[in-house]
XYZ file of C-alpha atoms in Angstrom:
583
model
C 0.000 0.000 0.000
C 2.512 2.392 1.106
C 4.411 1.761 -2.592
C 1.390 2.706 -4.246
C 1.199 5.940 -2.725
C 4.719 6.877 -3.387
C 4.041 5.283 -7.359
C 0.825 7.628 -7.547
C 3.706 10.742 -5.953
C 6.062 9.804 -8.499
C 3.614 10.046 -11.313
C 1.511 13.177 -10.232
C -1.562 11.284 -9.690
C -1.853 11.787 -6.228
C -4.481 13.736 -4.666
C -6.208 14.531 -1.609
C -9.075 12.171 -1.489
C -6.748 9.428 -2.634
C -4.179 10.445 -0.435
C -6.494 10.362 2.292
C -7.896 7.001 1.433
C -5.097 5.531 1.284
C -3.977 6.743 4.990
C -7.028 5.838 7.069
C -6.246 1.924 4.731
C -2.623 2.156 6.162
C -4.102 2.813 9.836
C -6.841 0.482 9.587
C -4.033 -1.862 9.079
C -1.687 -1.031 11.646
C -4.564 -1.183 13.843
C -5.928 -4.000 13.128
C -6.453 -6.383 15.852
C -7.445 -10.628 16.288
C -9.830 -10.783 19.577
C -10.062 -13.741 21.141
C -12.116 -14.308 23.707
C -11.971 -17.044 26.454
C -14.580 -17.641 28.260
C -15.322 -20.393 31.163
C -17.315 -21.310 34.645
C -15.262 -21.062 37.803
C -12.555 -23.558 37.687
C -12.065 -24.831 34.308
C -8.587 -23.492 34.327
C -9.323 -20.821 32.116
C -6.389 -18.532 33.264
C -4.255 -21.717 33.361
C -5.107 -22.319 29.484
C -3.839 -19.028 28.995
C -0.329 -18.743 30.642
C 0.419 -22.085 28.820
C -0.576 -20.843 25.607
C 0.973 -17.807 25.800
C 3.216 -17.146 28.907
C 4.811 -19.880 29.333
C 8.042 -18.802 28.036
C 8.548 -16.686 31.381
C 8.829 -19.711 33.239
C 6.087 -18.999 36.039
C 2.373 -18.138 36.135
C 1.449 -14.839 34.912
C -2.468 -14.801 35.197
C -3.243 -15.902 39.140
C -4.588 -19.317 38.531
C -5.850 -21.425 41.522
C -9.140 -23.317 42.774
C -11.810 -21.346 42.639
C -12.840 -17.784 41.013
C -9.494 -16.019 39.824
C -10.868 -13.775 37.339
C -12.888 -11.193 38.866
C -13.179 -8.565 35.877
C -13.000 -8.443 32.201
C -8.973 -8.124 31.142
C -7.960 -7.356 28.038
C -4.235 -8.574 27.037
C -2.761 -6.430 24.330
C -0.091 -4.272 23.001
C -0.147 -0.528 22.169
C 3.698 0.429 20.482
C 4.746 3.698 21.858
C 3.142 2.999 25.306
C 4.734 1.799 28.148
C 4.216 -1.877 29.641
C 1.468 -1.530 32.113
C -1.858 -2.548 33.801
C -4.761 0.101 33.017
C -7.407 -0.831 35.938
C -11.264 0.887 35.459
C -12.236 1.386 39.417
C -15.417 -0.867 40.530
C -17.179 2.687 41.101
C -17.723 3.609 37.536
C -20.906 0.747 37.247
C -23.056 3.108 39.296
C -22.620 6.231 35.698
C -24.113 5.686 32.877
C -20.707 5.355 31.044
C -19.764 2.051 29.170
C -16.274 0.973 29.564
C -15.718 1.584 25.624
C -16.183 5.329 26.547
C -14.084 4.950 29.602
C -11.225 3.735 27.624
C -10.879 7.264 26.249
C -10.194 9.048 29.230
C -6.890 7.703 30.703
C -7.273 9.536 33.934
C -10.736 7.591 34.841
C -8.044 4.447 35.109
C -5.407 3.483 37.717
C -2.015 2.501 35.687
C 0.040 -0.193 37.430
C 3.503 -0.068 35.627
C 4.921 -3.220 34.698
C 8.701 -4.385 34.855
C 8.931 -6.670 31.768
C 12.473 -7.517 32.685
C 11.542 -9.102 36.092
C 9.067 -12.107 35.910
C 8.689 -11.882 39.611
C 7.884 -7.971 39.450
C 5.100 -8.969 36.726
C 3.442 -11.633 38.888
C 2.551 -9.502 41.545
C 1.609 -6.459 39.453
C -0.748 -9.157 37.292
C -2.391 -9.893 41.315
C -4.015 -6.415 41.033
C -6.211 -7.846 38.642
C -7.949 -10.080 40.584
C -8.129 -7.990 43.898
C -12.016 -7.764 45.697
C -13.270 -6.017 48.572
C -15.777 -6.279 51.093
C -18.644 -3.572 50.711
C -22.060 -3.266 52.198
C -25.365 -4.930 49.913
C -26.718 -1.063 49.233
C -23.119 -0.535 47.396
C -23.101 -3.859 45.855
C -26.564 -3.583 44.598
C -25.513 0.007 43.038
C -22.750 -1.459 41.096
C -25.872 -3.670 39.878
C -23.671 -6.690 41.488
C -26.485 -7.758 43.760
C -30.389 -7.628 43.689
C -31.580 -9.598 46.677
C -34.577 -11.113 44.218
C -32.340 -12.482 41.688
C -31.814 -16.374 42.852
C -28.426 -16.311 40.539
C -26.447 -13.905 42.442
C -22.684 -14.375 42.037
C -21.712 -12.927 45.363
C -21.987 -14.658 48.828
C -23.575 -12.645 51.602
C -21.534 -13.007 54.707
C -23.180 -12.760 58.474
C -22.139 -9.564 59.019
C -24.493 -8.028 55.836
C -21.324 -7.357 53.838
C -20.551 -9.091 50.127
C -16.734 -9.272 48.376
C -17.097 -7.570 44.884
C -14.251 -7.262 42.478
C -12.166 -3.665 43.217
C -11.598 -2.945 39.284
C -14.596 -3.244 36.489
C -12.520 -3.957 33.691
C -8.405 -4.284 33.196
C -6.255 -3.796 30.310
C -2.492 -5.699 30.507
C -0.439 -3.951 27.831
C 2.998 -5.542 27.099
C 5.369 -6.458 24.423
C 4.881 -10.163 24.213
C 5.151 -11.419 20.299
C 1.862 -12.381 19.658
C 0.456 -9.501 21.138
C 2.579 -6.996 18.892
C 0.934 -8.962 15.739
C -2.227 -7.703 16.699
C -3.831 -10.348 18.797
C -5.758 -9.252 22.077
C -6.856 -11.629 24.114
C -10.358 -10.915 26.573
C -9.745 -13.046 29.840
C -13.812 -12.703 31.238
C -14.823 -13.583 34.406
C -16.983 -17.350 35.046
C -20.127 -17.386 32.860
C -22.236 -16.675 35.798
C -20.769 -13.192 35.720
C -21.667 -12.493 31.990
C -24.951 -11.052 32.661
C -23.427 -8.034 35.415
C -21.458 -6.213 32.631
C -24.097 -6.226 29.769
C -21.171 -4.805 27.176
C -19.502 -7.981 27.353
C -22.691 -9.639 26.425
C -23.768 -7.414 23.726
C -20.163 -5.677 22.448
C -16.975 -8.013 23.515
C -18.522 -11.203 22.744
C -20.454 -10.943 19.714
C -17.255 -8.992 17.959
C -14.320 -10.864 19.198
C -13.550 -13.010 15.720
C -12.876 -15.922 18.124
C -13.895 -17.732 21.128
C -12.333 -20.386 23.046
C -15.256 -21.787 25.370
C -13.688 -23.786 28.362
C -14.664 -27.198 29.582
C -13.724 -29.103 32.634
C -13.091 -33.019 31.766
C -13.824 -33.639 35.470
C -17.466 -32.136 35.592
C -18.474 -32.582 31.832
C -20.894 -30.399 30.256
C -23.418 -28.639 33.190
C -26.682 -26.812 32.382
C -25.076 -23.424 32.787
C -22.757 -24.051 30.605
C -25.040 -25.360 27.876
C -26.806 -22.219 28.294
C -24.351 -19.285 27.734
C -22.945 -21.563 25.105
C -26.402 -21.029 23.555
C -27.320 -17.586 24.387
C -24.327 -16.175 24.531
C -21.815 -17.879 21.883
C -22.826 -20.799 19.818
C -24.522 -18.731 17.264
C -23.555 -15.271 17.578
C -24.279 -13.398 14.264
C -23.772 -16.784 12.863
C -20.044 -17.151 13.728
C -19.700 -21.078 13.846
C -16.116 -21.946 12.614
C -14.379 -19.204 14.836
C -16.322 -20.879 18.105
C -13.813 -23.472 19.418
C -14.447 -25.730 22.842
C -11.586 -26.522 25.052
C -12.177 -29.782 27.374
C -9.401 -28.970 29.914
C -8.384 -31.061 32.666
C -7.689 -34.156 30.609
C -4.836 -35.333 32.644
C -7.190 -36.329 35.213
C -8.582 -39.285 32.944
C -4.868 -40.270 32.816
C -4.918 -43.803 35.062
C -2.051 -45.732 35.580
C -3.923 -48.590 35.760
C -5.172 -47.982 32.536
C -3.782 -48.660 29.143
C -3.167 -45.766 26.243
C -5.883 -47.012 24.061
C -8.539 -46.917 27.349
C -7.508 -43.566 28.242
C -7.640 -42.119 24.279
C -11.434 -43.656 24.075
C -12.380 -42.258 27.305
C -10.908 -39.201 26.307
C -13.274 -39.889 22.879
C -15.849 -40.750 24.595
C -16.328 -36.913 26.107
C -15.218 -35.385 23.324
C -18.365 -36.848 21.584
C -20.470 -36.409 24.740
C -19.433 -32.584 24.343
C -20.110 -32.082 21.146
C -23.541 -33.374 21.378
C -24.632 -31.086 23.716
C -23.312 -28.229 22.504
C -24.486 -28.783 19.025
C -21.152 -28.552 17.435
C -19.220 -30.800 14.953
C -16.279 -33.052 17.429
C -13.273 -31.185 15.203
C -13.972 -28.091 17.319
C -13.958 -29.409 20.643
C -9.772 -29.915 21.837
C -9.310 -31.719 24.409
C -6.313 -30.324 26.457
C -4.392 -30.536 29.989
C -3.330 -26.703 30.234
C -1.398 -27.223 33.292
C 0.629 -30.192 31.971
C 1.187 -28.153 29.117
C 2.391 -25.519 30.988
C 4.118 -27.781 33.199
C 6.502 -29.453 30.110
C 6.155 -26.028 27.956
C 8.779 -24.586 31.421
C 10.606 -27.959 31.923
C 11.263 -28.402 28.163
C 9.646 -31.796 28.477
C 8.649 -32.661 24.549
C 6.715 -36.086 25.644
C 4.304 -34.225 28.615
C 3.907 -31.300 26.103
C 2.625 -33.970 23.555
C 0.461 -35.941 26.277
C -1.136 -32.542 27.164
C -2.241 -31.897 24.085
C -1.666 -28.084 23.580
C -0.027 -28.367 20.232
C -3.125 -29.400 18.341
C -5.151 -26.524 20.311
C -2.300 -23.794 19.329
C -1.938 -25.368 15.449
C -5.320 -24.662 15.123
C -5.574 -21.196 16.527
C -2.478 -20.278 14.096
C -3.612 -22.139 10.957
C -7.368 -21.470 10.863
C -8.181 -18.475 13.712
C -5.468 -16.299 12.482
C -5.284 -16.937 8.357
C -9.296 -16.539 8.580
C -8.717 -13.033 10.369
C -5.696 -12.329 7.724
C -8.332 -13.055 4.531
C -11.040 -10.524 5.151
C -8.301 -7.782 6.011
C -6.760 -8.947 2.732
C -9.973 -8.698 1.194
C -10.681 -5.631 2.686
C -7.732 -4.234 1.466
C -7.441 -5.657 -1.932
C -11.151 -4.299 -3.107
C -10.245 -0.835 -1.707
C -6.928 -0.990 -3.796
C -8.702 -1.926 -6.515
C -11.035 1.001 -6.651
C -8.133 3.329 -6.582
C -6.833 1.584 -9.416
C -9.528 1.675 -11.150
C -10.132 5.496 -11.139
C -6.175 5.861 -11.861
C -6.270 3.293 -14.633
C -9.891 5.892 -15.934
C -6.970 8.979 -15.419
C -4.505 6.995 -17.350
C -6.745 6.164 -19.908
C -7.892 9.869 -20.188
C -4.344 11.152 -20.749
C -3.074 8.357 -23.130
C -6.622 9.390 -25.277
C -5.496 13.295 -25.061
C -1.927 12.642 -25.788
C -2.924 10.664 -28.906
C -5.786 13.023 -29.763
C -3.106 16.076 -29.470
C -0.392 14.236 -31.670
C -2.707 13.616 -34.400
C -3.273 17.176 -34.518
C -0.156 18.124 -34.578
C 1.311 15.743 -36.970
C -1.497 17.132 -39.567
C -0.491 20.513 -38.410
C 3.071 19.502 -40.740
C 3.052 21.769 -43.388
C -0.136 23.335 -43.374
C -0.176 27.067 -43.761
C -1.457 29.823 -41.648
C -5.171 29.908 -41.716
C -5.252 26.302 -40.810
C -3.557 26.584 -38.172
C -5.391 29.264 -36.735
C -8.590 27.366 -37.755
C -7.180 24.654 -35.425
C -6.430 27.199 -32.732
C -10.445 28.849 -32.681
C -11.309 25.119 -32.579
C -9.469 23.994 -29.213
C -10.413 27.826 -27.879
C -13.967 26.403 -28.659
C -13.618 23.227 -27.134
C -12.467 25.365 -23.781
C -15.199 28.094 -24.052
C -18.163 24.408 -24.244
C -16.254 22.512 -21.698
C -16.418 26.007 -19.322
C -19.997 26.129 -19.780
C -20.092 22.643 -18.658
C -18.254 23.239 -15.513
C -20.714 25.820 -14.716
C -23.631 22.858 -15.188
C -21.136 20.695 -12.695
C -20.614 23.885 -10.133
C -24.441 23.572 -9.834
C -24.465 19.991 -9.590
C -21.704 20.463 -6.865
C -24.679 22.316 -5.054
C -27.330 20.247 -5.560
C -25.051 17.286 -4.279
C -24.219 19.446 -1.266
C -28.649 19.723 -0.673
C -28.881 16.145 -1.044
C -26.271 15.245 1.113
C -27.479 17.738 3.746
C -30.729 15.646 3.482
C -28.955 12.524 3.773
C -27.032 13.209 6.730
C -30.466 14.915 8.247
C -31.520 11.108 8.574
C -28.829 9.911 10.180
C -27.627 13.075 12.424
C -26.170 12.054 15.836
C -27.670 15.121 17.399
C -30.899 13.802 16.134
C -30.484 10.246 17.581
C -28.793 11.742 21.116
C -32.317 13.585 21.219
C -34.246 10.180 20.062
C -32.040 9.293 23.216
C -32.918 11.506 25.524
C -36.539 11.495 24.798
C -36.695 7.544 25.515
C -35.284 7.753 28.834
C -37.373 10.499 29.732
C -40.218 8.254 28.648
C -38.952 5.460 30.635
C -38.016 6.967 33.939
C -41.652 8.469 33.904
C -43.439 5.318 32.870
C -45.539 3.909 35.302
C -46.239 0.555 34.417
C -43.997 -2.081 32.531
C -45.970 -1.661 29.376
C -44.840 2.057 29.202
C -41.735 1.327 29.290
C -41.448 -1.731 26.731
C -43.554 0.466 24.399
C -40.021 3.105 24.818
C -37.974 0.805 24.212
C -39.911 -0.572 20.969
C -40.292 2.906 19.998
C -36.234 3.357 19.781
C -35.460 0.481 18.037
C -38.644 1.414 15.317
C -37.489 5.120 15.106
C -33.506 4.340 14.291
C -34.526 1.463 11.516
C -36.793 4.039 9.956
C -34.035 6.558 9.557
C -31.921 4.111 8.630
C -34.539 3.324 5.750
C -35.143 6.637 4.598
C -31.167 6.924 4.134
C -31.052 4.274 2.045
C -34.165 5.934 -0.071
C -31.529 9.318 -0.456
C -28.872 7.332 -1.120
C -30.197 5.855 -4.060
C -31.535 9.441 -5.493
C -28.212 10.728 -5.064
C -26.857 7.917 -7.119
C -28.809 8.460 -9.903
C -28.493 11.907 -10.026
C -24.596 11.446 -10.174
C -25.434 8.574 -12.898
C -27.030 10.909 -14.799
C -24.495 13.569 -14.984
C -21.602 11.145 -15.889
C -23.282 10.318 -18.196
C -24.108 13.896 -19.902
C -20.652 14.488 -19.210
C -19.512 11.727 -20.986
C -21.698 12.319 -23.494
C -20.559 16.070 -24.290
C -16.815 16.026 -23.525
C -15.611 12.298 -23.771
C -15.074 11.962 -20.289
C -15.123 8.440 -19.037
C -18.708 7.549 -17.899
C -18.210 5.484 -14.628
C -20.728 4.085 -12.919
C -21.435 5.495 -9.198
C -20.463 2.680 -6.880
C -23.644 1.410 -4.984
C -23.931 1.475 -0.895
C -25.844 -0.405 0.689
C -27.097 -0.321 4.018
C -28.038 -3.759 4.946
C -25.222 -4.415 7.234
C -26.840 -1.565 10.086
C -30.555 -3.246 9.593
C -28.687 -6.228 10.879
C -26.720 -5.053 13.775
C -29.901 -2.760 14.784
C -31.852 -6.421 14.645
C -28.908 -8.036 16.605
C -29.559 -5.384 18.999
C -33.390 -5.707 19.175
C -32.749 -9.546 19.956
C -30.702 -9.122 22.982
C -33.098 -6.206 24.318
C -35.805 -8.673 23.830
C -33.689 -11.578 25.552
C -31.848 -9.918 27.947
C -34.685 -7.102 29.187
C -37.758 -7.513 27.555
C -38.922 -10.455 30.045
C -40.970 -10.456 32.771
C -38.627 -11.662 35.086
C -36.673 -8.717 34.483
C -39.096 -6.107 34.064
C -40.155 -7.708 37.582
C -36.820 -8.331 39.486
C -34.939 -5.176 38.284
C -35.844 -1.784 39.681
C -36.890 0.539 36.939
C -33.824 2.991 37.210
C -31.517 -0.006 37.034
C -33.452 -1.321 34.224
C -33.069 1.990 32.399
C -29.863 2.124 33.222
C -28.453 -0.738 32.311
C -30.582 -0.232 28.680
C -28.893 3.196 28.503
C -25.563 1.429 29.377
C -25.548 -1.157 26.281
C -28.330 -0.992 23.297
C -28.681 2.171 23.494
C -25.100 3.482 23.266
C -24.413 0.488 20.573
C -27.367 2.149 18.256
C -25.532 5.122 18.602
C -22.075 3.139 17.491
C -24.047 2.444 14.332
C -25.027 5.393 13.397
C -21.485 6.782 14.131
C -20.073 3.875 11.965
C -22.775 4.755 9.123
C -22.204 8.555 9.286
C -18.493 7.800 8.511
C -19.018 4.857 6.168
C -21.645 7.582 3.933
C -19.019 10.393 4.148
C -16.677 8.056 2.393
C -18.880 6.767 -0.438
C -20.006 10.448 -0.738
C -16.514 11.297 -1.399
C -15.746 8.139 -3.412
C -18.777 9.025 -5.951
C -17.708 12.413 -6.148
C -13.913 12.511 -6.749
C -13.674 10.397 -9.920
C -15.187 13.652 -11.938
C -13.615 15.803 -9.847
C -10.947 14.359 -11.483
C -11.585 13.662 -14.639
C -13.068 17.437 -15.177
C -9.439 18.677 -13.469
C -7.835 16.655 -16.047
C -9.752 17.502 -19.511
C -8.978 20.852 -18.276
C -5.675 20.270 -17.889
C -5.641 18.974 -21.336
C -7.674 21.026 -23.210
C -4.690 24.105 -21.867
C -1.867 21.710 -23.369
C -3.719 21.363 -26.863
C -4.345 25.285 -27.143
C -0.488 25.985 -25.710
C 1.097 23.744 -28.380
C -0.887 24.947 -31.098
C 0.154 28.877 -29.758
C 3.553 27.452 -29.755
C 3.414 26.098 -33.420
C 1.346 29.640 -34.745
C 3.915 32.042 -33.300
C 7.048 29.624 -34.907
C 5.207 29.922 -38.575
C-alpha cells in the first residue's frame, strides 16, 4: 500500500481524497487487531489455558490461577507500540454512571495505571495480582454497582453474616505488554466465570459478539453442566452466525490419565467426552480440543517434549495459528485488496484519459506539418472552442456540486447524531416516567422502530443521489468524452442487521418479565442506557463515517476527470500557440 502511494507521488496522480484514502487503509491496518475471547465457569482453568498458551516462556504463572474464582473482571491482554508496559485498571465505582467501559477507555485519567517491569518475571506476577483484587462492601453498594439484587436467585456474590458481600475492586483491566503475539495484533479478553456475563451487559452485547474468536472452556472432570449449555447457547454458539471461529476446550484431561489404565482406554475415554461434548453443545467433534493446560504448561517450562505432547496443547495452538489467524488475515486482505482496486480503477480511468489526449493532441499536430497559416489558426479557434463548451459545462457541474451538497445535507439529516442523542434523551425520559412495565417496553420498541426508519429513509436518499450522479456522468460523458463510470452502490443492509442483533438481545436480555419484575426501573433503564442504546448510537457513528466516504468516493472520480480535460484542453491550445507564433 505504502508503494502505491509513493508510485501515484512519483507520477503526479496523487491527490487529496486518494491520499487520504489511502492513509485511514494504512491505519486500519496497523490497527488492526485478532480478539479472542476465552470464556469459562469457575474452575475450568481458564487462566491456566492461557499462561500455557501464551506465557509460558517466562517460566512462572502470569495470570493468578488457583481453585476457585481467579478472574474477577474483564482483562484485556494487548499491546499498544509507543506505550509503556502496564496494567490500566477501570475502578469498581464507575458501574453506578451511565458510562460504558468503551467510553471509559478514552479518558486515561478515569483508570489506575500499574507499571509493569517486563524484565523481572517476579515484578510482573505480583503487578498481574491487582487484577484479581475484591473487597468487602455493604449490599446497598453492591446492589448500586448492579452486582447484587436480593430477588435475583443467581447472584454471584456470597452474603456473609455480618451483611457485607466481596465484589471485584476494578470493572474492567487492560495488561499492555510487548509479548510477540500480542505486537501482531492479537488481544486476548480473559472474562470472568459465565455466571458473571450477565453483570457487565457490554460484554454480552459488544466483547462477545465482535471478538472473531472464542475459546469456550470445559472441565473433563465435571463434563458439560446446564449453565454451561446455556451461555454456550445464548451467549456464543450462534452469535451473528459465527460457527467456525467458536472453538471448545475440554481442559483437565490429565485427570482421565490412570495408571492402571492402558493408552488405548484412556484415548477412548478421552473420545468418549469429546463426543459427549459435542452433542450437547451442538457442534461438529473437530472443534472441541481436548487439552491438559497445566501439563502443558508444566513441560512447555521444563522443556519436556513427551508431557507437552500428552497434554495436548499443540493441536489446540496449530489450530488457533492455521485457521483463527489466516481466517482473520483473509477478510483484512480482502478488505484491502477491493479498496486498492477502486483506486486503481479510477487511476487506470486517469490513465486512460491522458493516453486518449496525448494521442488526440499528436494527431493534430502531426497534420499541423506543413499546413499554412489559416489552418492553423482554424485549429487554434477550434481547441479555444472546445475550452469556451467545456467552461460552460463546468458551470452545469458547479451547480451539480450544489445540488449534491442539498442532497447530502438531506442525507445526513436522517442519520444526524444530534438527532439520535435527542431520540435518546426522549426515551429515557419516557422510561423513567413510565408507570407501568408496558410504558416502558412500548419506549424501548419505539427506539429500536425510530432508528430502523431513519436508517430506511437513508437508504431511499442514497439511491436518489446515485442516480443523479449517474445521470451527470453520463451527460458528461456524453458532451466532452469523459469516461462515464458508474457510481459505486452502498448499501445499508449491514446496520438493519446489527440494529436487529440489537433488538434480539433487548428482547432476551430485558424484555422479560422476570426482568421487568426483578430489576428496579432505574436499574433497568440504566443498564438499557448502558448497552443498546449506546451500541445504536455506534451504528449510526459507523454509518455517518461509512456515507461520508462513499459520498466522497462518488464524487472525486469527476472531480478528477473534469481537473484533467482541463488540464488537457490548456496543453492542446499551448502547443498549437507554440506552433502559430514559430510559422
Amino acid at each position: 500500500v505504502g508503494n502505491f502511494r509513493n508510485w501515484l507521488n512519483e507520477q503526479e496522480l496523487n491527490d487529496g481524497q486518494t491520499d487520504l484514502r489511502i492513509q485511514h487503509l494504512l491505519d486500519r491496518l496497523r490497527d488492526d487487531k485478532l480478539n479472542v475471547a476465552f470464556v469459562a465457569e469457575f474452575s475450568r482453568g481458564k487462566s491456566e489455558l492461557i499462561n500455557a498458551i501464551f506465557f509460558a516462556g517466562y517460566g512462572q504463572r502470569l495470570l493468578p490461577s488457583s481453585a476457585g474464582r481467579t478472574t474477577m473482571c474483564p482483562t484485556e491482554l494487548m499491546y499498544e507500540e509507543g506505550r509503556e508496559p502496564c496494567i490500566q485498571l477501570l475502578p469498581i465505582e464507575t458501574r453506578a454512571a451511565d458510562t460504558t467501559t468503551t467510553e471509559y477507555k478514552r479518558y486515561l485519567d478515569e483508570w489506575k495505571i500499574v507499571p509493569l517491569d517486563i524484565e523481572s518475571s517476579d515484578s510482573m506476577v505480583d503487578a498481574f495480582l491487582h487484577v484479581s483484587q475484591t473487597k468487602r462492601v455493604s449490599l446497598d453498594e453492591a446492589a448500586r454497582y448492579g452486582l447484587y439484587n436480593e430477588k435475583d436467585e443467581n447472584n454471584i456474590v456470597t452474603v456473609h453474616q455480618d451483611g457485607t458481600v466481596d465484589i471485584p475492586c476494578w470493572r474492567h483491566a487492560i495488561i499492555n505488554f510487548p509479548h510477540p503475539l500480542l505486537k501482531q495484533g492479537l488481544v486476548i479478553l480473559d472474562t470472568p466465570g459465565l455466571n458473571a456475563i450477565g453483570t457487565e451487559p457490554e460484554l454480552t452485547l459488544n466483547l462477545l459478539p465482535n471478538a472473531h474468536a472464542v475459546l469456550f472452556i470445559l472441565a473433563a472432570d465435571t463434563g458439560v453442566t446446564k449453565s454451561d449449555i446455556e451461555v454456550w447457547r445464548n451467549h456464543i454458539g450462534n452469535q451473528q452466525g459465527h460457527q467456525k471461529g467458536r472453538l471448545v476446550v475440554l481442559n483437565k484431561i490429565d485427570g482421565l490419565w490412570d495408571e492402571m489404565k492402558s493408552a488405548d482406554e484412556i484415548e477412548r475415554e478421552i473420545d468418549k467426552q469429546v463426543s459427549a461434548s459435542a452433542s450437547l453443545l451442538g457442534i461438529k467433534p473437530a472443534y472441541v480440543f481436548p487439552v491438559s493446560a497445566q501439563k502443558g504448561l508444566l513441560a512447555k517450562i521444563n522443556q519436556d517434549e513427551p508431557l507437552l505432547e500428552k497434554s495436548r496443547l499443540l493441536a489446540l495452538e496449530k489450530s488457533l495459528s492455521d485457521e483463527l489467524i489466516p481466517s482473520k488475515q483473509e477478510i483484512v486482505r480482502d478488505n484491502t485488496q477491493g479498496e486498492i482496486e477502486q483506486m486503481e480503477a479510477n487511476i487506470r480511468s486517469i490513465l486512460d484519459a491522458r493516453l486518449s489526449g496525448v494521442r488526440e493532441q499528436l494527431d493534430e499536430l502531426l497534420g499541423l506539418r506543413g499546413k499554412n497559416e489559416d489552418v492553423i489558426e482554424h485549429m487554434m479557434s477550434k481547441v479555444k472552442n472546445d475550452k469556451e463548451d467545456f467552461e460552460k459545462g463546468l458551470q452545469r457541474f458547479q451547480a451539480l456540486r450544489s445540488v449534491f451538497s442539498q442532497q447530502t445535507n438531506i442525507l445526513f439529516a436522517h442519520l444526524g447524531m444530534d438527532a439520535l442523542k435527542a431520540e435518546v434523551k426522549n426515551t429515557r425520559v419516557a422510561m423513567v416516567e413510565a408507570r407501568f412495565t408496558k410504558g416502558m417496553r412500548d419506549a424501548m420498541n419505539k427506539f429500536f422502530k425510530d432508528a430502523n426508519e431513519n436508517i430506511a429513509q437513508s437508504a431511499k436518499q442514497i439511491e436518489e443521489i446515485k442516480g443523479m450522479m449517474g445521470a451527470m456522468y453520463k451527460k458528461f460523458n456524453e458532451e466532452h468524452g469523459l469516461s462515464q463510470a458508474a457510481p459505486t452502490s452502498f448499501s445499508t443492509l449491514k446496520y438493519h442487521k446489527e440494529i436487529a442483533r440489537l433488538e434480539k438481545a433487548y428482547n432476551e436480555h430485558f424484555n422479560t418479565v422476570l426482568n421487568m419484575l426483578t430489576h428496579e426501573k432505574i436499574s433497568l433503564t440504566t443498564k438499557f442506557f448502558e448497552t443498546l442504546a449506546n451500541r445504536v448510537v455506534h451504528v449510526y457513528k459507523v454509518a455517518n463515517q461509512d456515507v461520508e466516504n462513499w459520498l466522497k468516493a462518488i464524487m472525486s472520480p469527476m472531480e478528477t476527470q473534469v481537473r484533467e480535460h482541463q488540464l488537457h484542453l490548456r496543453r492542446r491550445l499551448e502547443s498549437i500557440k507554440r506552433i502559430h507564433k514559430a510559422t
